[in-house]
XYZ file of C-alpha atoms in Angstrom:
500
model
C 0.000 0.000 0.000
C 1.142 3.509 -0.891
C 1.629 6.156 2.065
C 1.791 8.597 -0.243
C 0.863 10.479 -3.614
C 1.827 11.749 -6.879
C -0.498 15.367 -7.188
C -0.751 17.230 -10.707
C -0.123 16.996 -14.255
C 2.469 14.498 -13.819
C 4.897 16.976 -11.949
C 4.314 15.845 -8.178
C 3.530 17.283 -4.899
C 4.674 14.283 -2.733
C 3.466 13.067 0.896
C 4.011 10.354 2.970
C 4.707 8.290 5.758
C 8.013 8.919 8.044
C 8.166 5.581 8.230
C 10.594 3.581 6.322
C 11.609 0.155 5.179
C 14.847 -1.208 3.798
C 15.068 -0.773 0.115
C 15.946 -3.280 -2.055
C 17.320 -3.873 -5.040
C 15.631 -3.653 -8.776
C 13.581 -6.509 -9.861
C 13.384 -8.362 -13.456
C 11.067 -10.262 -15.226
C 11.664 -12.187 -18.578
C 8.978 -13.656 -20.985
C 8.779 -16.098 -24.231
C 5.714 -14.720 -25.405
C 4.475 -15.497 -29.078
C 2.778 -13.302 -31.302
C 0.142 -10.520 -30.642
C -2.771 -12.742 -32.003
C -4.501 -13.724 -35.089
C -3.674 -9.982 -36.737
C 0.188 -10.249 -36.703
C 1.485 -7.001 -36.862
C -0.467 -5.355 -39.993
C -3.865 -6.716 -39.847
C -6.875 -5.992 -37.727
C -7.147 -9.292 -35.789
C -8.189 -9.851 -32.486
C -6.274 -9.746 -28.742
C -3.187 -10.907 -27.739
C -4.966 -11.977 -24.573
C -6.233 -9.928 -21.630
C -3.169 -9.469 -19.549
C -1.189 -12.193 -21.274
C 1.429 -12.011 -24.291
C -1.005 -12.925 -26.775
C -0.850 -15.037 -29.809
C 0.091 -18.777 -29.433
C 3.681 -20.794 -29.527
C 6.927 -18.997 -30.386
C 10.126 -20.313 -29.045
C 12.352 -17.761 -26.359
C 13.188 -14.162 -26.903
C 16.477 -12.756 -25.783
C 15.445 -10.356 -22.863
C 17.310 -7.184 -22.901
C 18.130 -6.496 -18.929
C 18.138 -2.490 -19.083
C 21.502 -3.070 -17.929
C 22.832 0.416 -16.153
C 25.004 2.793 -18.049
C 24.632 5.800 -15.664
C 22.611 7.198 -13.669
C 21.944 11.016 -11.340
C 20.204 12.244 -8.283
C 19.390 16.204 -8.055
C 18.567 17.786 -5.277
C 18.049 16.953 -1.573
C 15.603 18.330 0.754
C 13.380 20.354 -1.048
C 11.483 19.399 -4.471
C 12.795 18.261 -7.562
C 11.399 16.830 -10.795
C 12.894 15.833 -14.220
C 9.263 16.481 -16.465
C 10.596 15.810 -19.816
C 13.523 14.702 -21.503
C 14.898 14.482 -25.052
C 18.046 13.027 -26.682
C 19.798 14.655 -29.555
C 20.164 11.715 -32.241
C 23.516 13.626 -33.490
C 25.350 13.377 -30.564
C 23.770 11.286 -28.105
C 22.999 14.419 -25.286
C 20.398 14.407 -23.497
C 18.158 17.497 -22.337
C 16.053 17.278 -19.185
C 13.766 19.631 -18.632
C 11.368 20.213 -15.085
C 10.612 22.334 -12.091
C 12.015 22.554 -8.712
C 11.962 24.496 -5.193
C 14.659 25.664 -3.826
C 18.618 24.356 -4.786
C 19.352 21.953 -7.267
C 22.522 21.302 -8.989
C 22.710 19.499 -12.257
C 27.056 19.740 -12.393
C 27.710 23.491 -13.028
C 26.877 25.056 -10.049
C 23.712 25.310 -7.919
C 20.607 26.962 -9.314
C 18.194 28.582 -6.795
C 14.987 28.926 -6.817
C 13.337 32.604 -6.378
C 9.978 31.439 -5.074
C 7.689 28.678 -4.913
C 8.612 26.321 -7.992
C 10.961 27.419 -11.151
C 11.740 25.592 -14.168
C 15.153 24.500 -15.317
C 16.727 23.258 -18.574
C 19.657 21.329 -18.553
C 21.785 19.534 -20.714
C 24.503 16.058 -20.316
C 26.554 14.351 -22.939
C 26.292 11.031 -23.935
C 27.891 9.660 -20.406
C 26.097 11.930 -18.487
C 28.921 14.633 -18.214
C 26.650 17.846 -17.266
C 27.041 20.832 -20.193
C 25.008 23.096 -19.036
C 21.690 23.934 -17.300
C 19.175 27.282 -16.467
C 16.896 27.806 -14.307
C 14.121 30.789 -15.082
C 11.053 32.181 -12.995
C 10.169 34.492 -10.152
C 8.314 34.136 -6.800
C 5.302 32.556 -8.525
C 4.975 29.242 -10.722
C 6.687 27.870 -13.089
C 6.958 24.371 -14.548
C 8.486 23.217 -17.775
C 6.642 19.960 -18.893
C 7.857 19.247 -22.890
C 10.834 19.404 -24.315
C 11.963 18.449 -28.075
C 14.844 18.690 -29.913
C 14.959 19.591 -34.236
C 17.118 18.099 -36.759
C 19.352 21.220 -36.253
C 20.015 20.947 -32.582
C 17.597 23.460 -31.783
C 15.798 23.047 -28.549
C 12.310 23.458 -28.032
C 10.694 23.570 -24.082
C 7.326 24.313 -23.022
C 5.091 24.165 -20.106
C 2.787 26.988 -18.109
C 4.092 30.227 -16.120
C 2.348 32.212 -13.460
C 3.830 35.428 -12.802
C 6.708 37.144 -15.057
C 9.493 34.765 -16.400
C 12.579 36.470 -17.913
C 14.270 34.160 -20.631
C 17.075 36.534 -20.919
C 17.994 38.839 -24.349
C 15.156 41.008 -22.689
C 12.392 38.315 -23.942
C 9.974 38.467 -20.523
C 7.105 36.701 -20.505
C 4.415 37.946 -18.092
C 0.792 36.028 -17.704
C -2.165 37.159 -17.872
C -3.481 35.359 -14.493
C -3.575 32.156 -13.591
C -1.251 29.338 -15.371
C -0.241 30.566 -19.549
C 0.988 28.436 -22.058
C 4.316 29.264 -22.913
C 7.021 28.260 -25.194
C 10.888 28.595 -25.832
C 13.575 27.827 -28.246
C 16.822 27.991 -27.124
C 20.617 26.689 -29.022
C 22.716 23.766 -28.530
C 24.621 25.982 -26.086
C 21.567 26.762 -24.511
C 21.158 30.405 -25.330
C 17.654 32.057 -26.200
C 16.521 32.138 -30.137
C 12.618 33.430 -28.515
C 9.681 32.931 -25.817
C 6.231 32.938 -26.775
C 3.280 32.626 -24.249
C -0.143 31.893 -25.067
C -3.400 32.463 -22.674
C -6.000 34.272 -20.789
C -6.553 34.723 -17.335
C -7.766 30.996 -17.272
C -5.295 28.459 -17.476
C -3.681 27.094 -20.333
C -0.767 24.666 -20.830
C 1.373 22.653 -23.141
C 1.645 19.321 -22.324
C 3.403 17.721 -25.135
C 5.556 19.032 -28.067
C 6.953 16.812 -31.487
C 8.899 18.069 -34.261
C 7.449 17.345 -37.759
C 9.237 15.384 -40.152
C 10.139 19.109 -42.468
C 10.957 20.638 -38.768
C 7.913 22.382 -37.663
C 7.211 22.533 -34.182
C 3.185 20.460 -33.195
C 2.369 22.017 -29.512
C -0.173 20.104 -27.821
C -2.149 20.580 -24.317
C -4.707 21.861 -22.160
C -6.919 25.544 -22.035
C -9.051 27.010 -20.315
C -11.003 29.944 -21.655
C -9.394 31.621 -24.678
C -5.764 31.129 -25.912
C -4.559 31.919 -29.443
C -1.449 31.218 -31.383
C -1.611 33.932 -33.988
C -4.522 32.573 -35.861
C -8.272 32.706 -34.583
C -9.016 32.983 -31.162
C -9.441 29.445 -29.542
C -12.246 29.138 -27.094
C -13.376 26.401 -24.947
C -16.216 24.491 -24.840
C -16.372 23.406 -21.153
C -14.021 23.654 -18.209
C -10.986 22.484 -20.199
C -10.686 21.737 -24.018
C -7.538 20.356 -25.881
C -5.444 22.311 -28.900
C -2.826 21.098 -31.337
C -1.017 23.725 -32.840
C 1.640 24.483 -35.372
C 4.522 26.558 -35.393
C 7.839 27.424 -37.846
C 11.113 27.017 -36.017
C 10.857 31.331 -35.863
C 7.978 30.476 -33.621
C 5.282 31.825 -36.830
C 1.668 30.333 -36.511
C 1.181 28.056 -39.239
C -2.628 26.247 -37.889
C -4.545 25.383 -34.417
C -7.069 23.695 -33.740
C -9.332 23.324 -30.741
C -11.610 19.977 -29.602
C -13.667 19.145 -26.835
C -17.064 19.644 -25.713
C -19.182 20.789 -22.637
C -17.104 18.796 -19.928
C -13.494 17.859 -18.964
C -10.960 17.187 -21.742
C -7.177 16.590 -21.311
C -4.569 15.644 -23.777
C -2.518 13.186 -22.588
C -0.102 12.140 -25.778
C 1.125 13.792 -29.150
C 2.734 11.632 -31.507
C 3.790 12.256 -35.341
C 4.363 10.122 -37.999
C 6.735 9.979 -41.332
C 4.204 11.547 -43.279
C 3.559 14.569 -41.208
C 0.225 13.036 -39.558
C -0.352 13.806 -36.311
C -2.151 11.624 -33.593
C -3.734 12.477 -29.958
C -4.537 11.006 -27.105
C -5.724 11.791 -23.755
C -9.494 11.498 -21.881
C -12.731 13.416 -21.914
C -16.424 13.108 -20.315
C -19.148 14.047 -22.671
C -18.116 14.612 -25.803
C -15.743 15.123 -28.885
C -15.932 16.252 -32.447
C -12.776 16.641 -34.447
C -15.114 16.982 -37.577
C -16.669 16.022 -39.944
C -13.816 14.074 -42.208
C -13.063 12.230 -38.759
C -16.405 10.861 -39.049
C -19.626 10.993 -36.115
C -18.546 12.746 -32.762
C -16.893 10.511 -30.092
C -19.621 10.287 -26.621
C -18.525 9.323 -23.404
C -20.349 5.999 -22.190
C -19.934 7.665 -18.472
C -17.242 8.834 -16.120
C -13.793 9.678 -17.952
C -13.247 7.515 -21.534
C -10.214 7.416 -23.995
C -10.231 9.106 -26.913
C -7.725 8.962 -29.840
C -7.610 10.928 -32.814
C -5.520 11.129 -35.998
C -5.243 14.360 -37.929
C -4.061 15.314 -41.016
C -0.423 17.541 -41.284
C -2.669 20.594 -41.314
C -4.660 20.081 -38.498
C -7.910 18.292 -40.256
C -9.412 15.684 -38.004
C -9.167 12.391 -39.891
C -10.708 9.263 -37.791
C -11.103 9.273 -34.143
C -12.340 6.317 -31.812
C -13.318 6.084 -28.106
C -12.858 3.362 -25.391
C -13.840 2.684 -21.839
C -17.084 2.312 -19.707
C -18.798 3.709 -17.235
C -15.549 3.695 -15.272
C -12.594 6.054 -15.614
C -10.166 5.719 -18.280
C -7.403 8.145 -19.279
C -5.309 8.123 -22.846
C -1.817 8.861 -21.627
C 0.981 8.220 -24.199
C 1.050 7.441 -28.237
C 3.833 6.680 -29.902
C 4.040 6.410 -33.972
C 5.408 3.211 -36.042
C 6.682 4.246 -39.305
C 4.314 2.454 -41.367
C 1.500 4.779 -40.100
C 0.282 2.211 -37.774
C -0.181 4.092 -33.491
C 0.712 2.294 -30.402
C -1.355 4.208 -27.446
C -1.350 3.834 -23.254
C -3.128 4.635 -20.509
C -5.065 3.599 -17.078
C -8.316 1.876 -17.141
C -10.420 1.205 -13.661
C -13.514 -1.174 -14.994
C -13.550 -2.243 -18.338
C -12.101 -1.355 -21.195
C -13.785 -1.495 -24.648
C -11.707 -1.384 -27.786
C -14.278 -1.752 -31.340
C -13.962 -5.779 -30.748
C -11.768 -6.501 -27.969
C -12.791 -6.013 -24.493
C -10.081 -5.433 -21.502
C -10.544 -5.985 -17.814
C -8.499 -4.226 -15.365
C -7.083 -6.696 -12.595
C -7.148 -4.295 -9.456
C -8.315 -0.829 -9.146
C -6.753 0.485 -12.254
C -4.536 -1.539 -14.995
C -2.331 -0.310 -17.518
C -3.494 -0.627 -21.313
C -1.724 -0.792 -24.579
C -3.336 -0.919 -28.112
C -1.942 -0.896 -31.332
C -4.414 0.803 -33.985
C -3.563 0.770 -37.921
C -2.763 3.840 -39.709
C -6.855 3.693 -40.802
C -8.481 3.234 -37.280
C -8.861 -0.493 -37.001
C -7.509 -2.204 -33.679
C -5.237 -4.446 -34.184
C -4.519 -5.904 -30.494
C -4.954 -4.669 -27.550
C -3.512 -6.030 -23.311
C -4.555 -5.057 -20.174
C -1.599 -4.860 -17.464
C -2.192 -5.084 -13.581
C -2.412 -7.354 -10.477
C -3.559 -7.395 -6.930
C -4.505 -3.730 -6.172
C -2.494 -2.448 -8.463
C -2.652 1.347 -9.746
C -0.845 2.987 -12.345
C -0.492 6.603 -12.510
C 1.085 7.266 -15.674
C 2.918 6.444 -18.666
C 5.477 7.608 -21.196
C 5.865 5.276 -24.547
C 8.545 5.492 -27.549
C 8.573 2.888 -30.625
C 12.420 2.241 -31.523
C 11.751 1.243 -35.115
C 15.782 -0.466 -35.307
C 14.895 -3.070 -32.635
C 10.914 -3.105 -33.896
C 10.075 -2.548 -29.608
C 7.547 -0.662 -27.694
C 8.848 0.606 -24.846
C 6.890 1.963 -21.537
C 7.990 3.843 -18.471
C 5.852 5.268 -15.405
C 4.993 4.691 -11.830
C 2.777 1.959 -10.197
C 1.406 0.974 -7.140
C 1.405 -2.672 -5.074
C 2.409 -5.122 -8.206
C 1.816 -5.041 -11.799
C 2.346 -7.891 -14.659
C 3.499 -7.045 -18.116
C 3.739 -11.052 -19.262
C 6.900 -12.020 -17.463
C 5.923 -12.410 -13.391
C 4.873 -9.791 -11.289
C 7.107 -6.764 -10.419
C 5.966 -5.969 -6.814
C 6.542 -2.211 -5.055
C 8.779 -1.822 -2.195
C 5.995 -0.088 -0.110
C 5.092 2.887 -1.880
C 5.077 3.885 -6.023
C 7.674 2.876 -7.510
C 9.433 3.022 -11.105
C 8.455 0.639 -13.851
C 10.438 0.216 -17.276
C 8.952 -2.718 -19.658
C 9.275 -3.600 -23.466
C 7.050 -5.102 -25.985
C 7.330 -6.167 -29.510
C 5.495 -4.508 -32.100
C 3.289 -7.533 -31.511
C 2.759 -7.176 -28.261
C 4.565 -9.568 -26.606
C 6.603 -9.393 -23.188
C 10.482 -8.694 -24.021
C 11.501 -7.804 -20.425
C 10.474 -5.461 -17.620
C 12.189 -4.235 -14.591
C 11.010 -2.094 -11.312
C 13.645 0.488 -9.897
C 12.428 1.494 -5.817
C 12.223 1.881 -2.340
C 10.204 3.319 1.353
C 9.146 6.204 -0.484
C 7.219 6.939 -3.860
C 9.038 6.470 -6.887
C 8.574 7.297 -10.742
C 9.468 7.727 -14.011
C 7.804 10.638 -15.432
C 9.108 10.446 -19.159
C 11.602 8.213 -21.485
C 13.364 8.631 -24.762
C 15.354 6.494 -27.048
C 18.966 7.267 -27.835
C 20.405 6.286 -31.194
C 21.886 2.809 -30.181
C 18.692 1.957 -28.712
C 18.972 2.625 -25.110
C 16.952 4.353 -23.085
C 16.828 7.759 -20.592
C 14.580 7.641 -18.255
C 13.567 11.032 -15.777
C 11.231 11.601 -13.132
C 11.641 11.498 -9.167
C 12.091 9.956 -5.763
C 11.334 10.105 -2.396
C 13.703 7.815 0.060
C 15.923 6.104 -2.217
C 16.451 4.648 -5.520
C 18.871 2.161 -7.235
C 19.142 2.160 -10.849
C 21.997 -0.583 -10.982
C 25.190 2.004 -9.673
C 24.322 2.477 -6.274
C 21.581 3.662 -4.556
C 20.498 7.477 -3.804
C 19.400 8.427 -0.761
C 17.327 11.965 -0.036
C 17.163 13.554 3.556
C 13.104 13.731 3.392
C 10.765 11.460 2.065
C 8.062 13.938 2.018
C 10.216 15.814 -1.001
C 11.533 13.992 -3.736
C 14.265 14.740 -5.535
C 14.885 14.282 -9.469
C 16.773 11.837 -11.267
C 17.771 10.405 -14.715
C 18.875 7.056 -15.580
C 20.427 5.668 -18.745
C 19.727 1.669 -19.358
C 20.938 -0.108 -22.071
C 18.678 -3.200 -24.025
């Protein structure tokens, strides 16, 4: 059972117990699993099984360890959180991007805080050698939740500011009330190309960014109220709508779009493909229309259901589909394959309906993932969970070398991805899994101990291993020796780099 929890949009206000038990080391589970059912990987079959590794026979599949290649702790006794991260395919470097309170020192000094949480950007080379990092923000809010990286080494980080943030080059951005949308490109080096923000005095926020195969910049997230990136004024429906939008790498408004209806809407993924199509994810309670080429609106059987969308390089909704119950679902991650074909995530409490294949959570909430083809159809679907077990988030990449799915997040008590359960130390703790493009278990490992634990985000470097950010309370051991904070009512940051 947890004694604590993960609060927000994935950044985390973290509580619990003083209380603590001996940590232990990181477990690992292995699987043979065959294919992901009667579909292969192309056609529009059925399940891989609810839970299972789908398809039948198949003789074993080397299981990559995540063997450790290195790995950092930031940060002490106040807060710390590694949001987003990105790797530069040219050189292997990896940017981090998050929010923190008070000190935190990512190699080149400490970076203070001026009030209650400020964002930071930093850099590390291929070994994890820090380059460089800033930290921006006053005595208000701010968080940076998205950062992406262009074929030219230009860096692109965005998130939501209270208050007045100065990016430097006498660029200030200033809100216009509660939480703006704002974005930022900065060089290699790190220095300031321009700042943009985007909002009312409701709140607004970008959740997700992707660079587009010709180097445009897709922004994706949340608003409240009225927010407008240079075109028409976008205006929501209910209490929170979602927006895609498109910028040039000068930050010039090239289309945005708005969806969402009378309720609740959050995005939850962004994903691109080598055409330039574009594909969402996220949740919503009443309804959706992304119009009329996409086909009838989307209606929420009850409670909180998945929606997923695909939309043309301009903007135009294409096909979109819907899955849950009555329950709560949430879309969390997507992830594109190149042949068109989408891989999405999330959390399902209840059941989970898919246009033919039906998915049962095991405890309170499980963890789905769904492969749809590049025209809508499902092509498998699995259901992840076990005894009381909650998951609270996910991050997904597609390596197209290795042809593997891989997943990151946080869960709580134990959770089964095909290969044995992974059980929690006593609070949330990291999980790190991989799937073929089938579906089926390639290996999965849990990284924890006495205090939450999780991975907020993952990328893929070019040999095909894998960065994984987020935070920890207590301490964590990623395979170099644990970390240890002073509080386990704070957590402190942390990035890991596993090889397959």
């Amino acid at each position: 059972m947890r004694n604590g929890a993960w609060i927000g949009l994935l950044g985390l206000v973290m509580a619990c117990a003083a209380a603590c038990s001996p940590d232990v080391g990181p477990g690992v589970t292995s699987g043979t699993g065959g294919s992901g059912g009667a579909g292969g990987s192309g056609g529009s079959g059925g399940v891989g099984g609810a839970g299972g590794t789908g398809g039948e026979g198949g003789g074993p599949i080397p299981v990559p360890a995540f063997k450790h290649v290195w790995s950092k702790s930031f940060g002490e006794t106040d807060m710390q959180s590694i949001e987003s991260v990105a790797i530069d395919p040219a050189t292997g470097d990896v940017v981090a991007v998050g929010s923190f309170r008070g000190v935190v020192d990512f190699g080149g000094g400490p970076l203070v805080s001026a009030g209650e949480k400020d964002l930071f950007v930093a850099r590390f080379g291929p070994l994890g050698e820090p380059q460089w990092s800033k930290r921006f923000g006053d005595a208000a809010i701010q968080e940076a939740t998205a950062v992406a990286i262009d074929p030219a080494g230009s860096i692109y980080v965005g998130g939501a500011i209270r208050g007045t943030t100065d990016f430097g080059d006498g660029q200030v951005l200033t809100s216009a009330g509660s939480d703006d949308a704002f974005v930022a490109k900065l060089d290699a080096q790190g220095n300031l190309a321009w700042a943009k923000r985007f909002g009312d005095a409701n709140a607004q926020r970008i959740k997700r960014i992707v660079i587009t195969p010709s180097g445009r910049i897709v922004l994706g997230g949340t608003s409240s109220g009225t927010i407008n990136f240079g075109g028409s004024d976008l205006v929501s429906a209910g209490s929170s709508d979602i927006y895609v939008a498109e910028l040039d790498a000068e930050g010039t408004h090239l289309f945005s779009r708005r969806f969402g209806g009378t309720g609740f809407d959050e995005l939850g993924g962004l994903a691109v493909d080598p055409t330039g199509s574009l594909f969402i994810t996220g949740t919503f309670d009443t309804t959706m229309d992304f119009g009329p080429v996409a086909g009838d609106m989307l209606t929420s059987i009850g409670g909180h259901d998945v929606f997923l969308a695909k939309l043309s390089a301009n903007g135009t909704g294409l096909w979109a589909r819907r899955a849950g119950d009555t329950g709560s679902q949430r879309g969390l991650a997507i992830a594109a394959l190149p042949n068109g074909d989408v891989i999405v995530a999330g959390e399902a409490a209840g059941t989970l309906y898919l246009d033919g294949p039906v998915l049962y959570a095991k405890g309170d909430r499980g963890l789905f993932l769904a492969r749809y083809s590049s025209t809508g159809k499902i092509v498998w679907g699995q259901m992840f969970g076990g005894k009381g077990s909650g998951t609270f988030g996910v991050s997904l990449r597609v390596d197209p070398t290795s042809e593997s799915i891989f997943a990151a997040g946080l869960f709580d008590d134990s959770i089964d991805f095909g290969g044995g359960p992974l059980s929690a130390v006593e609070n949330v703790d990291v999980f790190l899994a991989r799937f073929t493009l089938d579906g089926a278990h390639l290996g999965s490992r849990s990284f924890g101990g006495p205090g939450p634990d999780g991975a907020l985000t993952l990328d893929l470097g070019p040999q095909g291993d894998v960065v994984i950010g987020g935070a920890y309370a207590g301490s964590i051991d990623f395979g170099g020796g644990a970390f240890t904070t002073t509080s386990t009512v704070d957590a402190s940051g942390f990035l890991a780099r596993l090889s397959p």
